[in-house]
Amino acid sequence: DGGPGGEKAADVGRRVDRVITEVRAAEGDVLIFAHGHVLRVLAARWLGESPETGRHYLLQTAALCVLGYEHADPVIRRWNQPATA
């Protein structure tokens, strides 16, 4: 779970689920900026995994990630791509 006195993974998961609902209802591409912990949980929930699974997704500062679909299945198209000048 989260750090001492911090938000629990399940709580982050619920917040992220609301974001995913909005993203899936949107037309076109959506850009999201957030802290790494939230983005790791977002990726896990995007794939239908538990919020706790996000701890297994390494994510560097300022990295690019792209979530999308392969046919109707949610996928990670890019993960942890370094920013370039």
Backbone as ProteinMPNN parsed JSONL, in Angstrom:
{"seq_chain_A": "DGGPGGEKAADVGRRVDRVITEVRAAEGDVLIFAHGHVLRVLAARWLGESPETGRHYLLQTAALCVLGYEHADPVIRRWNQPATA", "coords_chain_A": {"N_chain_A": [[0.836, -1.188, 0.0], [0.254, 2.387, 0.135], [2.611, 4.933, 1.294], [3.529, 5.699, 4.76], [0.841, 7.248, 6.317], [-0.021, 8.069, 3.892], [-1.92, 8.016, 0.788], [-3.875, 5.165, 0.074], [-3.367, 2.412, -2.192], [-5.748, 1.405, -3.274], [-7.431, 3.616, -3.023], [-6.21, 5.446, -4.765], [-6.602, 3.965, -7.06], [-9.416, 4.106, -7.335], [-9.744, 6.834, -7.899], [-8.306, 6.991, -10.291], [-9.818, 5.262, -11.877], [-12.085, 6.82, -12.34], [-10.975, 8.792, -13.951], [-10.209, 7.236, -16.164], [-12.733, 6.454, -17.099], [-13.682, 8.929, -18.022], [-11.751, 9.472, -19.998], [-12.164, 7.378, -21.825], [-14.653, 8.076, -22.748], [-14.175, 10.35, -24.138], [-13.673, 12.087, -27.255], [-11.194, 11.565, -29.625], [-7.642, 12.125, -29.048], [-6.168, 12.128, -25.752], [-4.343, 13.919, -23.38], [-2.413, 13.398, -20.537], [-0.939, 14.614, -17.637], [0.841, 13.696, -14.79], [1.889, 12.615, -11.484], [4.368, 10.038, -11.096], [3.546, 7.753, -9.553], [0.737, 7.785, -9.715], [0.454, 7.53, -12.484], [1.494, 4.982, -12.916], [-0.401, 3.42, -11.601], [-2.578, 4.134, -13.17], [-1.882, 2.929, -15.632], [-1.968, 0.216, -14.895], [-4.694, -0.076, -14.163], [-5.854, 0.626, -16.603], [-5.325, -1.639, -18.069], [-6.928, -3.39, -16.752], [-5.975, -4.483, -14.441], [-5.147, -4.848, -10.903], [-4.867, -1.948, -8.732], [-2.53, -2.156, -7.212], [-0.786, -3.545, -8.832], [0.493, -1.669, -10.346], [2.907, -1.021, -9.139], [4.835, -2.529, -10.326], [5.542, -1.394, -12.696], [8.072, 0.243, -13.999], [8.937, 3.636, -14.062], [10.436, 6.422, -15.298], [11.386, 9.848, -14.547], [9.716, 12.376, -16.357], [9.143, 10.762, -18.55], [7.725, 9.394, -21.558], [4.619, 7.899, -22.12], [2.288, 5.83, -23.779], [-0.973, 4.936, -23.924], [-3.438, 2.815, -25.319], [-5.466, 1.154, -27.754], [-5.648, -2.152, -29.062], [-7.343, -3.365, -31.503], [-10.22, -3.968, -29.814], [-9.088, -4.159, -27.372], [-7.565, -2.879, -24.441], [-4.268, -1.579, -24.402], [-0.726, -1.131, -23.722], [0.984, 1.016, -25.564], [3.398, 2.405, -25.684], [5.988, 2.687, -23.293], [7.642, 4.355, -20.739], [9.36, 5.847, -22.336], [12.208, 7.731, -22.945], [12.518, 11.291, -22.612], [13.489, 13.426, -25.26], [15.728, 15.883, -26.605]], "CA_chain_A": [[0.0, 0.0, 0.0], [0.983, 3.658, 0.093], [3.537, 5.24, 2.375], [2.904, 6.027, 6.04], [-0.034, 8.417, 6.286], [-0.342, 8.406, 2.5], [-3.106, 7.455, 0.15], [-3.819, 3.733, -0.212], [-3.432, 2.083, -3.616], [-7.158, 1.274, -3.659], [-7.971, 4.975, -3.161], [-5.681, 5.958, -6.035], [-7.302, 3.202, -8.098], [-10.766, 4.654, -7.533], [-9.601, 8.125, -8.598], [-7.859, 6.695, -11.651], [-10.954, 4.679, -12.602], [-12.927, 7.933, -12.805], [-10.26, 9.407, -15.077], [-10.309, 6.315, -17.303], [-14.098, 6.57, -17.618], [-13.743, 10.172, -18.804], [-10.887, 9.331, -21.179], [-12.813, 6.478, -22.792], [-15.821, 8.772, -23.298], [-13.709, 11.497, -24.932], [-13.395, 11.871, -28.674], [-9.835, 11.969, -29.96], [-6.552, 11.842, -28.117], [-6.196, 12.792, -24.453], [-3.014, 14.056, -22.791], [-2.484, 13.428, -19.077], [0.29, 14.826, -16.878], [0.616, 13.345, -13.386], [3.025, 12.017, -10.791], [4.657, 8.673, -11.515], [2.739, 6.745, -8.851], [-0.606, 7.809, -10.305], [0.542, 7.015, -13.85], [1.673, 3.525, -12.854], [-1.72, 2.866, -11.273], [-3.4, 4.344, -14.363], [-1.547, 1.882, -16.601], [-2.492, -1.056, -14.391], [-6.155, -0.069, -14.266], [-6.169, 0.639, -18.034], [-5.26, -3.035, -18.507], [-7.843, -4.198, -15.956], [-5.257, -5.067, -13.311], [-5.364, -4.175, -9.618], [-4.014, -0.775, -8.549], [-1.243, -2.569, -6.654], [0.063, -4.028, -9.925], [1.249, -0.532, -10.852], [4.258, -0.955, -8.554], [5.744, -3.295, -11.18], [5.821, -0.633, -13.914], [9.119, 1.235, -13.788], [8.65, 4.866, -14.796], [11.406, 7.478, -15.035], [10.885, 11.219, -14.583], [9.486, 13.003, -17.668], [9.067, 9.753, -19.605], [6.507, 9.365, -22.367], [3.892, 6.637, -22.167], [1.104, 5.92, -24.629], [-1.953, 3.87, -23.755], [-4.355, 2.812, -26.452], [-6.218, -0.075, -28.004], [-5.366, -3.05, -30.179], [-8.734, -3.742, -31.756], [-11.003, -3.427, -28.698], [-8.386, -4.467, -26.129], [-6.644, -1.856, -23.948], [-2.86, -1.975, -24.464], [0.307, -0.121, -23.532], [1.68, 1.157, -26.849], [4.752, 2.858, -25.349], [6.139, 2.84, -21.85], [8.897, 4.833, -20.18], [10.228, 6.362, -23.395], [12.878, 8.935, -22.441], [12.333, 12.564, -23.315], [14.667, 13.81, -26.039], [15.773, 17.318, -26.929]], "C_chain_A": [[0.875, 1.244, 0.0], [1.909, 3.831, 1.283], [2.794, 5.584, 3.652], [2.098, 7.324, 5.95], [-0.455, 8.822, 4.887], [-1.598, 7.716, 2.008], [-2.885, 5.974, -0.157], [-3.949, 3.505, -1.713], [-4.88, 1.971, -4.093], [-7.808, 2.64, -3.85], [-7.496, 5.611, -4.462], [-6.393, 5.26, -7.19], [-8.694, 3.737, -8.375], [-10.711, 5.991, -8.266], [-9.23, 7.906, -10.06], [-9.001, 6.1, -12.479], [-11.891, 5.768, -13.121], [-12.289, 8.63, -14.001], [-10.39, 8.53, -16.324], [-11.7, 6.369, -17.917], [-14.233, 7.816, -18.482], [-12.922, 10.072, -20.084], [-11.568, 8.471, -22.238], [-14.036, 7.122, -23.427], [-15.419, 9.924, -24.217], [-13.521, 11.1, -26.395], [-11.987, 12.359, -28.956], [-8.839, 11.61, -28.875], [-6.699, 12.661, -26.841], [-4.774, 12.793, -23.902], [-3.164, 14.202, -21.281], [-1.079, 13.636, -18.52], [-0.021, 14.49, -15.428], [1.918, 12.828, -12.783], [3.156, 10.553, -11.199], [3.787, 7.621, -10.861], [1.345, 6.655, -9.467], [-0.573, 7.208, -11.711], [0.755, 5.502, -13.877], [0.355, 2.839, -12.518], [-2.658, 3.01, -12.472], [-3.138, 3.252, -15.397], [-2.112, 0.533, -16.164], [-4.005, -1.126, -14.555], [-6.609, -0.056, -15.724], [-6.228, -0.791, -18.574], [-6.184, -3.952, -17.712], [-7.192, -4.885, -14.772], [-5.57, -4.295, -12.028], [-4.471, -2.943, -9.525], [-2.616, -1.141, -8.043], [-0.273, -3.063, -7.727], [0.936, -2.906, -10.481], [2.659, -0.439, -10.299], [5.285, -1.684, -9.413], [6.112, -2.568, -12.471], [6.837, 0.456, -13.602], [8.828, 2.455, -14.646], [9.625, 5.951, -14.361], [10.727, 8.847, -15.09], [10.802, 11.711, -16.025], [9.471, 12.012, -18.821], [7.724, 9.836, -20.324], [5.915, 7.964, -22.346], [2.655, 6.849, -23.026], [0.245, 4.689, -24.376], [-2.906, 3.934, -24.93], [-5.09, 1.495, -26.538], [-5.592, -0.852, -29.151], [-6.684, -3.758, -30.426], [-9.549, -3.165, -30.597], [-10.297, -3.606, -27.353], [-7.468, -3.324, -25.7], [-5.208, -2.398, -23.948], [-1.97, -0.807, -24.041], [1.097, -0.08, -24.835], [3.139, 1.563, -26.655], [4.827, 3.02, -23.848], [7.553, 3.309, -21.525], [9.88, 5.286, -21.264], [10.879, 7.648, -22.902], [12.566, 10.164, -23.283], [13.625, 12.886, -24.059], [14.58, 15.283, -26.385], [15.404, 17.555, -28.375]], "O_chain_A": [[2.097, 1.154, -0.121], [1.976, 2.975, 2.165], [1.574, 5.746, 3.64], [2.621, 8.365, 5.552], [-1.168, 9.81, 4.713], [-2.238, 6.944, 2.722], [-1.805, 5.589, -0.604], [-4.564, 4.303, -2.42], [-5.199, 2.398, -5.202], [-8.644, 2.809, -4.737], [-8.277, 6.239, -5.176], [-6.744, 5.896, -8.184], [-9.109, 3.813, -9.531], [-11.528, 6.254, -9.148], [-9.773, 8.556, -10.953], [-9.129, 6.41, -13.663], [-12.43, 5.649, -14.221], [-12.978, 9.012, -14.947], [-10.654, 9.035, -17.415], [-11.832, 6.333, -19.14], [-14.833, 7.765, -19.556], [-13.355, 10.538, -21.138], [-11.546, 8.81, -23.421], [-14.419, 6.752, -24.537], [-16.241, 10.417, -24.99], [-13.249, 9.944, -26.719], [-11.628, 13.468, -28.558], [-9.15, 10.895, -27.922], [-7.28, 13.747, -26.848], [-4.084, 11.775, -23.955], [-3.944, 15.026, -20.803], [-0.145, 12.923, -18.885], [-1.03, 14.943, -14.889], [2.912, 12.632, -13.482], [2.181, 9.915, -11.596], [3.331, 6.692, -11.528], [0.84, 5.559, -9.709], [-1.475, 6.459, -12.085], [0.249, 4.82, -14.768], [0.031, 1.796, -13.086], [-3.445, 2.107, -12.756], [-4.08, 2.71, -15.975], [-2.669, -0.205, -16.977], [-4.534, -2.129, -15.035], [-7.632, -0.655, -16.056], [-7.062, -1.116, -19.419], [-6.226, -5.156, -17.963], [-7.788, -5.774, -14.163], [-6.181, -3.227, -12.067], [-3.424, -2.893, -10.171], [-1.633, -0.499, -8.412], [0.941, -2.999, -7.536], [2.006, -3.17, -11.029], [3.526, 0.165, -10.93], [6.486, -1.475, -9.243], [6.912, -3.076, -13.258], [6.495, 1.478, -13.007], [8.507, 2.324, -15.827], [9.641, 6.352, -13.197], [9.624, 8.98, -15.62], [11.716, 11.484, -16.817], [9.758, 12.386, -19.958], [6.726, 10.29, -19.765], [6.621, 6.972, -22.53], [2.048, 7.92, -23.002], [0.676, 3.555, -24.585], [-3.148, 5.011, -25.476], [-5.308, 0.812, -25.537], [-5.07, -0.264, -30.098], [-7.09, -4.633, -29.663], [-9.556, -1.946, -30.423], [-10.845, -3.245, -26.311], [-6.67, -2.845, -26.505], [-4.967, -3.535, -23.542], [-2.402, 0.345, -24.006], [1.799, -1.034, -25.169], [4.014, 1.107, -27.39], [3.863, 3.435, -23.204], [8.534, 2.724, -21.985], [11.091, 5.122, -21.117], [10.177, 8.568, -22.482], [12.377, 10.082, -24.497], [14.72, 12.646, -23.549], [13.493, 15.857, -26.45], [15.388, 18.699, -28.828]]}, "name": "protein", "num_of_chains": 1, "seq": "DGGPGGEKAADVGRRVDRVITEVRAAEGDVLIFAHGHVLRVLAARWLGESPETGRHYLLQTAALCVLGYEHADPVIRRWNQPATA"}
